[in-house]
Short mmCIF file of C-alpha atoms and ligand atoms in Angstrom, two decimals:
data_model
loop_
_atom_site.label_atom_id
_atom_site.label_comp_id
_atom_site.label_asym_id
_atom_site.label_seq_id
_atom_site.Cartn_x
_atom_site.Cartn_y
_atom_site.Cartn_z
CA UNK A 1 59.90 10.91 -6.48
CA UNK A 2 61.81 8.23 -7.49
CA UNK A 3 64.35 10.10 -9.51
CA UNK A 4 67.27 8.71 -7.43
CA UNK A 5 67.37 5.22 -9.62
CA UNK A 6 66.22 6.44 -12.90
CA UNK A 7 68.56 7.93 -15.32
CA UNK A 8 65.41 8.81 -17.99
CA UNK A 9 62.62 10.43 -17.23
CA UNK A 10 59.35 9.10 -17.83
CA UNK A 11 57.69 8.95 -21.14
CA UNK A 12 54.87 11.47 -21.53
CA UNK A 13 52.72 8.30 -22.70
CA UNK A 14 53.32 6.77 -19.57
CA UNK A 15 52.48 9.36 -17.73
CA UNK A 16 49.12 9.90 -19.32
CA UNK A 17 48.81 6.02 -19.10
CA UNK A 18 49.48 5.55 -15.76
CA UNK A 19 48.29 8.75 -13.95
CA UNK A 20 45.28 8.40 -11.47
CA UNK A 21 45.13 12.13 -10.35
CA UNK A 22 41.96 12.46 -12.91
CA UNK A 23 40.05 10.64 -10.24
CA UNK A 24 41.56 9.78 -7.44
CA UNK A 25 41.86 13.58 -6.60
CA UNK A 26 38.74 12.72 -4.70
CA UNK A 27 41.35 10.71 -1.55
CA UNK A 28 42.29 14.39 -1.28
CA UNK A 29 40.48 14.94 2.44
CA UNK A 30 41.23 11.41 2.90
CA UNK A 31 45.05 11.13 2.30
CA UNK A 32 45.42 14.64 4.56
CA UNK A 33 43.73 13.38 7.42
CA UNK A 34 45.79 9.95 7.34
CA UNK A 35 48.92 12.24 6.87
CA UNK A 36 48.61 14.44 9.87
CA UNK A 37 47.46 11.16 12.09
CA UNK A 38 51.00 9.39 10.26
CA UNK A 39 52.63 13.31 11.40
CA UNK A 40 51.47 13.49 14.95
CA UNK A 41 52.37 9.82 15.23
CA UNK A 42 56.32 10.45 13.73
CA UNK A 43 56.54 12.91 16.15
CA UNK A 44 55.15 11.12 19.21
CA UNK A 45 58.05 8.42 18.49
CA UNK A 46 60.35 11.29 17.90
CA UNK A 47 61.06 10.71 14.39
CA UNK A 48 59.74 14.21 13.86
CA UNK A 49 60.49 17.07 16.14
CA UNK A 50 57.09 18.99 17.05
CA UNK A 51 58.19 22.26 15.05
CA UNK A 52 58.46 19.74 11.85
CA UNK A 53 54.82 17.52 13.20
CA UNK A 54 53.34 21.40 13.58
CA UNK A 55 54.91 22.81 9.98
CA UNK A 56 53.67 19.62 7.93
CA UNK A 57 50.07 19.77 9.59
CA UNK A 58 49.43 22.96 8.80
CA UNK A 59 50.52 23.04 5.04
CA UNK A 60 48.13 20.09 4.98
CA UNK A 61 45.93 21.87 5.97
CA UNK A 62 46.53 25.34 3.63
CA UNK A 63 46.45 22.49 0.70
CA UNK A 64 43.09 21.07 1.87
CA UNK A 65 41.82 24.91 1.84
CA UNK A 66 43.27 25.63 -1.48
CA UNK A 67 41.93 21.80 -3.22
CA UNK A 68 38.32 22.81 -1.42
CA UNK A 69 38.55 26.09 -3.19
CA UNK A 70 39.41 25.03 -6.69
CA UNK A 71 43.03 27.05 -6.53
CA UNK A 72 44.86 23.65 -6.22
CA UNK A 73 46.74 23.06 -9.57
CA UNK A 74 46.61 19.18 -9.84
CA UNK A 75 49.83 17.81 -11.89
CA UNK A 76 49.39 14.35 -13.73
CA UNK A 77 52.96 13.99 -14.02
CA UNK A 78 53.37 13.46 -10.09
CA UNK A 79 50.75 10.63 -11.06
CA UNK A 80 48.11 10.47 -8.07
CA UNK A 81 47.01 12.37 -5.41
CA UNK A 82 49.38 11.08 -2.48
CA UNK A 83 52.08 12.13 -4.77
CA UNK A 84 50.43 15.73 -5.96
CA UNK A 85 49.75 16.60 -2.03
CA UNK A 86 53.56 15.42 -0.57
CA UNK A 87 55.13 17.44 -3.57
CA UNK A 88 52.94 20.29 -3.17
CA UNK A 89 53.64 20.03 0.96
CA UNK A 90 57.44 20.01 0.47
CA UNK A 91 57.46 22.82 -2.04
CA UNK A 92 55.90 24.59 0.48
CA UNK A 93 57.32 23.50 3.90
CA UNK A 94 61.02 22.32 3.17
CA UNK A 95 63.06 19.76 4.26
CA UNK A 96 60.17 18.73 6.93
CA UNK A 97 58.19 17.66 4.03
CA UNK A 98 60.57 15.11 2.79
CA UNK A 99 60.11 13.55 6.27
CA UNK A 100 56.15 13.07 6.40
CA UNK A 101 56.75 9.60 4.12
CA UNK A 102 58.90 8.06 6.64
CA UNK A 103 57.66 4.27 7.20
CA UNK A 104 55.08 4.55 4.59
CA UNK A 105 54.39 3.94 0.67
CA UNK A 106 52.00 4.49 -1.29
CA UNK A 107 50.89 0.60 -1.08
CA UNK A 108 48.91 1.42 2.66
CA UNK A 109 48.82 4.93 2.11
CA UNK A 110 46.27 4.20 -0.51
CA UNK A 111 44.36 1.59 1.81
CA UNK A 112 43.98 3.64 4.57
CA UNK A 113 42.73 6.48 2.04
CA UNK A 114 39.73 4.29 0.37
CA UNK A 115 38.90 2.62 3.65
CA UNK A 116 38.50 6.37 5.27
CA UNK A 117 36.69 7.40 1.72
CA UNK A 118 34.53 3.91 2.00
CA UNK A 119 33.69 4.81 5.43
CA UNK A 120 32.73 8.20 4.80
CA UNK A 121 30.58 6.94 1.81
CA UNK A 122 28.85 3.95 3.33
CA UNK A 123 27.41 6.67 5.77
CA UNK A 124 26.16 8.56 3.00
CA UNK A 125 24.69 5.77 0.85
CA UNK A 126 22.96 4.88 4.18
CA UNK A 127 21.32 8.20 4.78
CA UNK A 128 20.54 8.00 1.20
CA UNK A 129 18.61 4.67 1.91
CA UNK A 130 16.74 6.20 4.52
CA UNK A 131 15.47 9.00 2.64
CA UNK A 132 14.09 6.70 -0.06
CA UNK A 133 12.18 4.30 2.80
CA UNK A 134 11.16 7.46 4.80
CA UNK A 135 9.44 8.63 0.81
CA UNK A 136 8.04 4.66 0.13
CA UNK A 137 6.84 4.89 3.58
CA UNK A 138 5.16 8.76 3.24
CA UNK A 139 3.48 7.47 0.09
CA UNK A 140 1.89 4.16 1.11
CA UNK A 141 0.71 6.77 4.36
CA UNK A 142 -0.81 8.59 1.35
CA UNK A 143 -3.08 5.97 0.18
CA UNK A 144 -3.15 3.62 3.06
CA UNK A 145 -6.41 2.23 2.80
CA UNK A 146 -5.78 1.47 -1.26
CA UNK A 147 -6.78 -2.30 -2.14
CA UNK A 148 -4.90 -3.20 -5.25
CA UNK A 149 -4.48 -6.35 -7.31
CA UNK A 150 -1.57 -8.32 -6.45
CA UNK A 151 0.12 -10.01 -9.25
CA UNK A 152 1.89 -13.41 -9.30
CA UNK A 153 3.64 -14.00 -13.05
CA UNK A 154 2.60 -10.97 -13.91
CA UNK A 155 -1.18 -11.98 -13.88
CA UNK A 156 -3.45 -11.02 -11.06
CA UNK A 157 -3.33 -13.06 -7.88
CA UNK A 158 -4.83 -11.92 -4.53
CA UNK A 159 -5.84 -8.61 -2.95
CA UNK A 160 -3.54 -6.69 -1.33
CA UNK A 161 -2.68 -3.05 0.12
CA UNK A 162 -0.98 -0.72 -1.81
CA UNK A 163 0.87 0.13 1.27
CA UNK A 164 1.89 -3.07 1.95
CA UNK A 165 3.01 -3.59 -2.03
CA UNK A 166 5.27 -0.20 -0.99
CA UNK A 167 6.67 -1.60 2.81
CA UNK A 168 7.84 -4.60 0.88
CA UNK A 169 10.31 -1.95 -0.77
CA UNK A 170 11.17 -0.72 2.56
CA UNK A 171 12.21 -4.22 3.59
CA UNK A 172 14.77 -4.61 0.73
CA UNK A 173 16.24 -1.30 1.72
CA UNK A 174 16.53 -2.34 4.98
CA UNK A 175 18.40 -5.50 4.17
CA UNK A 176 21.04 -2.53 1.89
CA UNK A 177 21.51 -0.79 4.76
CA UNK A 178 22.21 -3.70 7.29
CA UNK A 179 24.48 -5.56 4.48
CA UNK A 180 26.04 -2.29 4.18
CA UNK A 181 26.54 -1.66 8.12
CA UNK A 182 28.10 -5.25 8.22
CA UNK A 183 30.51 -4.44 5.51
CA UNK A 184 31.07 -1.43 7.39
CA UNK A 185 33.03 -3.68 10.15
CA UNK A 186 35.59 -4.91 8.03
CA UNK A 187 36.21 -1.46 5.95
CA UNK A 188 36.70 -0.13 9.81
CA UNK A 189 40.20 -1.57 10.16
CA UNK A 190 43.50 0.55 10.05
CA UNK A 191 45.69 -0.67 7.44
CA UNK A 192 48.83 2.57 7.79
CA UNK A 193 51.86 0.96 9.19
CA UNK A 194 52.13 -1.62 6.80
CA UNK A 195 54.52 0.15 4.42
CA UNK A 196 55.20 -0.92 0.83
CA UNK A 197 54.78 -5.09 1.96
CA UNK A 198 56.53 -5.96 5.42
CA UNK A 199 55.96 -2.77 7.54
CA UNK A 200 58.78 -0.87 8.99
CA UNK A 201 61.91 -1.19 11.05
CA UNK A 202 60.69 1.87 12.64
CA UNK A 203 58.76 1.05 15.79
CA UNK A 204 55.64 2.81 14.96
CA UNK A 205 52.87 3.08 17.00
CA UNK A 206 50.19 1.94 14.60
CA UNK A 207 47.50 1.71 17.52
CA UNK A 208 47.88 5.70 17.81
CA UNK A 209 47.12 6.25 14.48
CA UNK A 210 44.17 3.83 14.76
CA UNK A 211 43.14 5.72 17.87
CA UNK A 212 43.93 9.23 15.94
CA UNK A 213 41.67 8.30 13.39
CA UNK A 214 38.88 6.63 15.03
CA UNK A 215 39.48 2.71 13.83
CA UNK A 216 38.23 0.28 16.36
CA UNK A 217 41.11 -1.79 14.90
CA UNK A 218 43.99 -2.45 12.55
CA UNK A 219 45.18 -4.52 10.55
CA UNK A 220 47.18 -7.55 11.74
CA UNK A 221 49.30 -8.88 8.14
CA UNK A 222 51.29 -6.15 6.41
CA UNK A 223 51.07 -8.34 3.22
CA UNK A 224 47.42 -8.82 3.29
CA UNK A 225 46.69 -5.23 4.35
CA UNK A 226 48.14 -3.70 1.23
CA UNK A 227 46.43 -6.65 -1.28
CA UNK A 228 43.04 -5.98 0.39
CA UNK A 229 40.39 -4.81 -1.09
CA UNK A 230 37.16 -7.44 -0.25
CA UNK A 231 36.10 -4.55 1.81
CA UNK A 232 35.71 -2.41 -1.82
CA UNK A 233 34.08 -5.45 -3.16
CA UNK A 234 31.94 -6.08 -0.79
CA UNK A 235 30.58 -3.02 -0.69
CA UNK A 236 29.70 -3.07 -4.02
CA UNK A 237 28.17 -6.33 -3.83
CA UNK A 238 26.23 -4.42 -1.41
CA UNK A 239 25.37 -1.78 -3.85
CA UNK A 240 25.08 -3.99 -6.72
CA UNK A 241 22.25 -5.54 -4.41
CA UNK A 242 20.59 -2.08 -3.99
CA UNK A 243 20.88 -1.62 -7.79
CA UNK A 244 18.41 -4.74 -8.04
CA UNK A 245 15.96 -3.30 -5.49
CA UNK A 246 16.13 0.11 -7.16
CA UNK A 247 15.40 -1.72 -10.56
CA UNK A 248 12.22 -3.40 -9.33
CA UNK A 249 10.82 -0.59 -8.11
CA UNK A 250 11.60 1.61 -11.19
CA UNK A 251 9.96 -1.76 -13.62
CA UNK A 252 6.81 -1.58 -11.00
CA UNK A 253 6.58 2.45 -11.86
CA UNK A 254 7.10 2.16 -15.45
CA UNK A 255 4.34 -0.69 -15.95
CA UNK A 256 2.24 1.13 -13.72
CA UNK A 257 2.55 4.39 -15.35
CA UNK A 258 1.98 2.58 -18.97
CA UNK A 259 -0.77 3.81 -21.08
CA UNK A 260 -2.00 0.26 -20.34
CA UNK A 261 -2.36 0.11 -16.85
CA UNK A 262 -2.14 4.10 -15.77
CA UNK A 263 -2.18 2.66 -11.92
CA UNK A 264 0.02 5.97 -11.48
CA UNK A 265 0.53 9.44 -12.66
CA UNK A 266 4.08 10.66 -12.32
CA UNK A 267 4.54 14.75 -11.64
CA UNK A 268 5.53 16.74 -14.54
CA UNK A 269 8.69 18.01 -13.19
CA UNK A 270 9.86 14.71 -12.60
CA UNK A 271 9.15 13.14 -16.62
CA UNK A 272 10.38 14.17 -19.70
CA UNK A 273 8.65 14.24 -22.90
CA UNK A 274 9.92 13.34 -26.84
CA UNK A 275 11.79 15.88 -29.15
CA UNK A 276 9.17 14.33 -31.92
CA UNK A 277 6.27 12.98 -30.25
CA UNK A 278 4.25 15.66 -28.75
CA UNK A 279 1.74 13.50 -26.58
CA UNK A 280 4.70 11.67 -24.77
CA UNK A 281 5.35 11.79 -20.92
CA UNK A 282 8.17 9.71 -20.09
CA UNK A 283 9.28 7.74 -16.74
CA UNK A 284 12.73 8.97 -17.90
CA UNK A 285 14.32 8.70 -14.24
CA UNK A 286 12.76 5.62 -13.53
CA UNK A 287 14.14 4.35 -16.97
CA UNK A 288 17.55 5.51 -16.22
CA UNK A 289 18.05 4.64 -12.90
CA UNK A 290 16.80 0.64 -13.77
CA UNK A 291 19.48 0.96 -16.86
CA UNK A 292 22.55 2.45 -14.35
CA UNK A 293 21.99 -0.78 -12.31
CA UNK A 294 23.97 -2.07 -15.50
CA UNK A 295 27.19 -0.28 -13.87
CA UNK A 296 26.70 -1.13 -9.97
CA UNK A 297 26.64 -4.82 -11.88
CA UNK A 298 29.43 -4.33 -14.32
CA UNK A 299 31.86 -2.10 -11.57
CA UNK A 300 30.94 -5.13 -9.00
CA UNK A 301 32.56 -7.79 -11.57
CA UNK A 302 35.12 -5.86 -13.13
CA UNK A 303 36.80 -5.52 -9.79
CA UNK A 304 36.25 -9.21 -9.24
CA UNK A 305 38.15 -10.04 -12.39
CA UNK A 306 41.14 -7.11 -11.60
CA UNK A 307 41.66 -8.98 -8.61
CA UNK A 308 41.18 -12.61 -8.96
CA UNK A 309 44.57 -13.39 -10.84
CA UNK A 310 46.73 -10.81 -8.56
CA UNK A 311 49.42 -12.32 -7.18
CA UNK A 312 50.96 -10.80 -3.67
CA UNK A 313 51.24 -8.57 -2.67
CA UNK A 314 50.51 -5.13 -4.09
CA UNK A 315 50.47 -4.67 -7.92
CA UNK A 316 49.31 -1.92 -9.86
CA UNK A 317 46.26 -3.21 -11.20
CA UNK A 318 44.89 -2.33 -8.00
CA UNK A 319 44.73 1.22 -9.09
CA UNK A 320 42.09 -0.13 -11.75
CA UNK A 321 39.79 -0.26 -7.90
CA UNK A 322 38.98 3.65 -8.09
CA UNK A 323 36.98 4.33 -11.24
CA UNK A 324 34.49 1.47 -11.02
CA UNK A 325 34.14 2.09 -6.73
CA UNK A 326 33.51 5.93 -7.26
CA UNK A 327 31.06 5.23 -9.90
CA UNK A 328 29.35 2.54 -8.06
CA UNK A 329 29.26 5.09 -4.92
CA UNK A 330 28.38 7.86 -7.08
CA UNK A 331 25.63 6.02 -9.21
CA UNK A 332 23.68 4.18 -5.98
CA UNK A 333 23.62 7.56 -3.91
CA UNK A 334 21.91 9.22 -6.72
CA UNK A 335 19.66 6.50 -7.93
CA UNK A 336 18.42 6.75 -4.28
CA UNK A 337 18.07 10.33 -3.80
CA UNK A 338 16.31 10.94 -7.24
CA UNK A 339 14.37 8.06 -6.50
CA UNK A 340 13.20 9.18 -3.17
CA UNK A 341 12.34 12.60 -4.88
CA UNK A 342 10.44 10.54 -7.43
CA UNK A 343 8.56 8.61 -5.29
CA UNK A 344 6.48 11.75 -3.71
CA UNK A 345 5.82 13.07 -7.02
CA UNK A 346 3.39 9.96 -7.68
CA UNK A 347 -0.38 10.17 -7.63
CA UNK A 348 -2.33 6.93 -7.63
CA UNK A 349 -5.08 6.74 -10.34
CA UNK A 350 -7.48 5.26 -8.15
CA UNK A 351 -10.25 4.66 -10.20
CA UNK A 352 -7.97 2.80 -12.69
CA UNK A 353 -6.96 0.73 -9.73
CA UNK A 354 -10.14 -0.25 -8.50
CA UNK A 355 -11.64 -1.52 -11.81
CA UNK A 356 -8.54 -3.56 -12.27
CA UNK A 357 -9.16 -5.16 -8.47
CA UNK A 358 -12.97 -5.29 -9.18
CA UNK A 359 -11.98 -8.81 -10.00
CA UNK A 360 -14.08 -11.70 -8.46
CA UNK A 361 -11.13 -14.20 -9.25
CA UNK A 362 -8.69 -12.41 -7.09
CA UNK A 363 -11.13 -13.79 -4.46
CA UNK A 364 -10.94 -17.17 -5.08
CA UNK A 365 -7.80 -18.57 -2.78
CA UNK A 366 -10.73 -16.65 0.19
CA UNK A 367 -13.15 -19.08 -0.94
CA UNK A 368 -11.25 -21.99 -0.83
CA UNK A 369 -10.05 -21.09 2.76
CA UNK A 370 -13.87 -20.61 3.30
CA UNK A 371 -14.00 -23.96 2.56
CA UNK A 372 -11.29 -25.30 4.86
CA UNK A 373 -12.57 -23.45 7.24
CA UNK A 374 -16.19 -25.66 6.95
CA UNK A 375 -13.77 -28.74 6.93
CA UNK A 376 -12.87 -29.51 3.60
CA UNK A 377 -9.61 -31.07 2.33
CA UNK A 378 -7.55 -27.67 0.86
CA UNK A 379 -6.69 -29.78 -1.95
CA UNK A 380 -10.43 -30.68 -2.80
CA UNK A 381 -11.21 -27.00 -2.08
CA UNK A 382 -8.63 -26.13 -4.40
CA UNK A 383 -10.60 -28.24 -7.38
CA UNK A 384 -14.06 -27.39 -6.38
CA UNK A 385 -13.32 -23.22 -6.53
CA UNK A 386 -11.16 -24.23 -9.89
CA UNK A 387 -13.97 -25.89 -11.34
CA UNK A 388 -16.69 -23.08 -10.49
CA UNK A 389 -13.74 -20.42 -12.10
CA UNK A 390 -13.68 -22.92 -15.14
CA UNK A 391 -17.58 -22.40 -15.44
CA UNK A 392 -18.06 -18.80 -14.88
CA UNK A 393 -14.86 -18.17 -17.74
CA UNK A 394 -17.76 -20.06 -19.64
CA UNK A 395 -20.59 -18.49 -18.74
CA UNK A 396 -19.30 -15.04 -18.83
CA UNK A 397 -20.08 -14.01 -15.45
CA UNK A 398 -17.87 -13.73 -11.85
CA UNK A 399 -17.66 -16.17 -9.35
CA UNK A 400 -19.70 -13.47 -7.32
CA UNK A 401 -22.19 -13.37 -9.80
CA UNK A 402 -23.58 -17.19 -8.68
CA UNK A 403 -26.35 -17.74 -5.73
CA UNK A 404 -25.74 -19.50 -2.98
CA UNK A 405 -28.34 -22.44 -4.73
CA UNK A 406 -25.20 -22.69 -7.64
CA UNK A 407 -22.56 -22.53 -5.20
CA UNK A 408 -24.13 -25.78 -3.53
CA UNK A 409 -24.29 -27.60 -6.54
CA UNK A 410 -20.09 -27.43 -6.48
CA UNK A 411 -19.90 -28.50 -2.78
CA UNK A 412 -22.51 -28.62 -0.05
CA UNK A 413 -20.01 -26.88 2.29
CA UNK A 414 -21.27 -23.20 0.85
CA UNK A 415 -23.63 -22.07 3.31
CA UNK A 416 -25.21 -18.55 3.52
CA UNK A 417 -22.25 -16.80 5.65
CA UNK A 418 -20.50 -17.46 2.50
CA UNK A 419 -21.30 -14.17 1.25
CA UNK A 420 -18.91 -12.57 4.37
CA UNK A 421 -16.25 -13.81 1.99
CA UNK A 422 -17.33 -12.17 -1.11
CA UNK A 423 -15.72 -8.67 -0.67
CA UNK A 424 -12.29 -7.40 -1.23
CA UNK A 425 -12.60 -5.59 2.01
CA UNK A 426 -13.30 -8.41 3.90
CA UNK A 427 -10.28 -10.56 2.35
CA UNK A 428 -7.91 -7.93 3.48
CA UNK A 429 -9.57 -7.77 6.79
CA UNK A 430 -8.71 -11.26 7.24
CA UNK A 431 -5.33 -11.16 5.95
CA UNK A 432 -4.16 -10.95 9.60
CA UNK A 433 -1.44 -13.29 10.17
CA UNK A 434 2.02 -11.53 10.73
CA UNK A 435 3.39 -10.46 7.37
CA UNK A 436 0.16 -10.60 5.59
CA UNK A 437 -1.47 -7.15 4.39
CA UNK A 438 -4.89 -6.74 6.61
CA UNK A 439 -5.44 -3.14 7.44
CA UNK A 440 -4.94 -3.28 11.23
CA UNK A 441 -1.05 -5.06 10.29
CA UNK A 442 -0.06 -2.56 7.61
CA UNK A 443 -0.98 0.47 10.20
CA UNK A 444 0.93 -1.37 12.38
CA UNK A 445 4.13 -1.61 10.09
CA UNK A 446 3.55 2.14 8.94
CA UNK A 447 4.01 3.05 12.74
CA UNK A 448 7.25 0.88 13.21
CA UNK A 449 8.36 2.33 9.92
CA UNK A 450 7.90 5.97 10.88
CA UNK A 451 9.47 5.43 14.11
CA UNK A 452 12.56 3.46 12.92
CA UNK A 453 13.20 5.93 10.32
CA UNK A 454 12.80 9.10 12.03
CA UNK A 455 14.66 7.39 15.34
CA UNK A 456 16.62 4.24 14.29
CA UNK A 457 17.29 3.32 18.02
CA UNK A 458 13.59 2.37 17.91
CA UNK A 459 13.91 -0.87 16.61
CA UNK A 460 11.76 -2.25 13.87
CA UNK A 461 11.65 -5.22 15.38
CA UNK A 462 10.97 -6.52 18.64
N1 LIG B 1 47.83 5.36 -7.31
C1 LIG B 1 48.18 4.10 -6.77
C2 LIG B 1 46.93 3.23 -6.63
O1 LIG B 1 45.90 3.76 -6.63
C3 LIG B 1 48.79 4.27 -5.43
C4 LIG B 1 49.70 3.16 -5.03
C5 LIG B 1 50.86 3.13 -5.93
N2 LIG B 1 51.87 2.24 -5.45
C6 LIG B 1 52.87 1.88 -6.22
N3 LIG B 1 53.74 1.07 -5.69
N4 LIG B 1 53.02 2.27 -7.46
O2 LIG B 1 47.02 2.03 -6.53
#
């Protein structure tokens, strides 16, 4: 392409150094829709008669066929895939070919490609999102009325719902896909028309394109529009986020499943067992997908450092943006999807669950509200209940196990209605302010939930 000012031609290990076309062959629907938007636009200001606009689009469009069908013949010496489809397009067309890169380089041809690829993607990670709240949300339905121990530092802390324990996975995922529909904004911005660094003495009509392609805007600094690319980073910040979430859940499934706590029972189809170890069942995709967080982390930072020491405008360390945003895009929309899969393969071991919440202790932040509630200080409450712990730890017993007479010997406040406090049913009953897990609330989310996610103009919120 540039053979005009070269007298040598490239050295094969520079062209296996340099080339992109293992990868970035994924641009290709990408690059042909911003080339027959950049066409239809030459032509409109008359740079391109319509017989040359009409001859261009459609061997576009014969080399979109033949890259969907596999018949494409990709060439790493023409280096990436803007180069492979214009060389391929003039082979084919002519002269008219050699036109199509009029007012354009590579620099925004490649920005407008991964902001039309981000777009695309961010749509799909989204719907991906969905799918795994619509499956958190199916299986907390499941076993709605499930009181489970809720664990603070890893030791048990209060009742709670194992519904609500599952909506407060749905919440992260929200936050994903809002932090991913703000990022969305900024990705939505038409960066063609820029050229190589100072756009074009070619009056273009860069609006058209915009309009052609369905941007709500462009971009408004030819040097900043081909040096971009916060919009890649911040949608893997975005993902790197969802990597956490995902991670969190997987450690909750993985504990649960242990041999230890067997809270859960994870499908057959969806473990794997040991090559040596014949009793093993294995959280294998639960395992995994907490250990690819390691790359939505790692792609996330590496991009960070390729771009923190760039100087303007364009250089080619930029190209280094691909691998680690397809593999970020790649590894979150799986994680999700298997994940979501996962997630309805789960059966709760109930009885496991309820001797591990048959816990009188998990009771005791009720009692000291009981207390309150009769008018004492919280902070004496606080010492009488931890006291009257400290002596049943001694005497063996629960704090349920001592009479009313007992109770009054750690504070005259205990009267007989006490006993309405004694029941894990009747904690999460009372659990009632907004946010908290009492039954009547976690229906309540459920609905919004199932609404929102089968019809996300319902709002989840008021
Ligand atoms: N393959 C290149 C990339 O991904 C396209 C832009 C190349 N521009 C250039 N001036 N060499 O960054």
């Amino acid at each position: 392409m540039w053979h005009g000012r070269f007298s040598e031609p490239t050295a094969d290990e520079v062209k296996a150094f340099t080339e992109s076309i293992s990868y970035d062959w994924r641009l290709y629907r990408f690059d042909i829709m911003g080339s027959i938007a950049h066409a239809t636009m030459l032509a409109e200001i008359k740079i391109l008669t319509l017989e040359e606009r009409d001859q261009i689009i459609k061997g576009l469009r014969e080399i979109e066929q033949e890259i969907q069908s596999g018949k494409f013949v990709f060439k790493p010496e023409l280096e990436d895939i803007h180069m492979n489809i214009e060389s391929a397009l003039t082979e084919r067309i002519g002269p008219a070919g050699g036109k199509l890169h009029t007012a354009r380089s590579r620099n925004d041809q490649v920005a407008l490609d991964t902001r039309l690829y981000t777009r695309h993607e961010i749509r799909q990670i989204q719907e991906a999102i969905r799918e795994l709240q619509r499956s958190l949300v199916a299986f907390a339905r499941r076993y709605e009325k499930v009181i489970m121990p809720g664990y603070t530092h890893m030791q048990r802390a209060q009742p709670t719902l194992f519904a609500h324990h599952m909506l407060a996975y749905v919440e992260m995922l929200q936050r994903d896909h809002g932090r991913l529909e703000d990022a969305f904004k900024r990705v939505n911005v038409m960066p063609l028309g820029s050229s190589a660094i100072a756009g074009s003495t070619i009056p273009l009509n860069r609006e058209l394109v915009a309009t052609l392609l369905d941007f709500p805007a462009i971009t408004h600094n030819s040097m900043d529009a081909v040096s971009d690319r916060d919009y890649l980073i911040e949608v893997m910040s975005a993902l790197a986020l969802v990597g956490v979430h995902l991670s969190r859940l997987c450690e909750d499934v993985i504990l649960w499943a242990s041999s230890e706590f067997k809270f859960i029972v994870i499908s057959d189809s969806y473990t794997t067992g040991s090559s040596l170890m014949p009793q093993k069942k294995n959280p294998d995709i639960a395992e995994l997908t907490r250990g690819k967080t390691g790359r939505l982390f790692g792609n996330l930072v590496s991009l960070l450092t390729t771009m923190k020491g760039l100087p303007m405008t364009y250089n080619r360390d930029m190209q280094e943006d691909k691998e680690a945003f397809f593999d970020s895009v790649e590894t979150a929309k799986s994680s999700l999807l298997i994940m979501a899969k996962m997630m309805s393969h789960i059966v709760l071991t109930e009885p496991r669950i309820k001797i591990s919440v048959n816990d009188a202790s998990l009771l005791a932040t009720d009692m000291a509200d009981y207390l309150v509630k009769k008018g004492v200080p919280f902070r004496t409450a606080h010492e009488v209940i931890g006291k009257m712990v400290g002596h049943c730890v001694q005497e063996h017993k629960a704090l349920t196990d001592l009479t009313l007479e007992k109770m009054r010997e750690f504070s005259t406040a205990f009267e007989k209605d006490i006993t309405s406090v004694l029941s894990l049913e009747a904690s999460i009953t009372s659990r009632t302010s907004t946010g908290a897990p009492s039954y009547v609330n976690v229906a309540r989310e459920l609905e919004r939930w199932d609404k929102h996610l089968t019809d996300p103009k319902y709002p989840v919120r008021k």
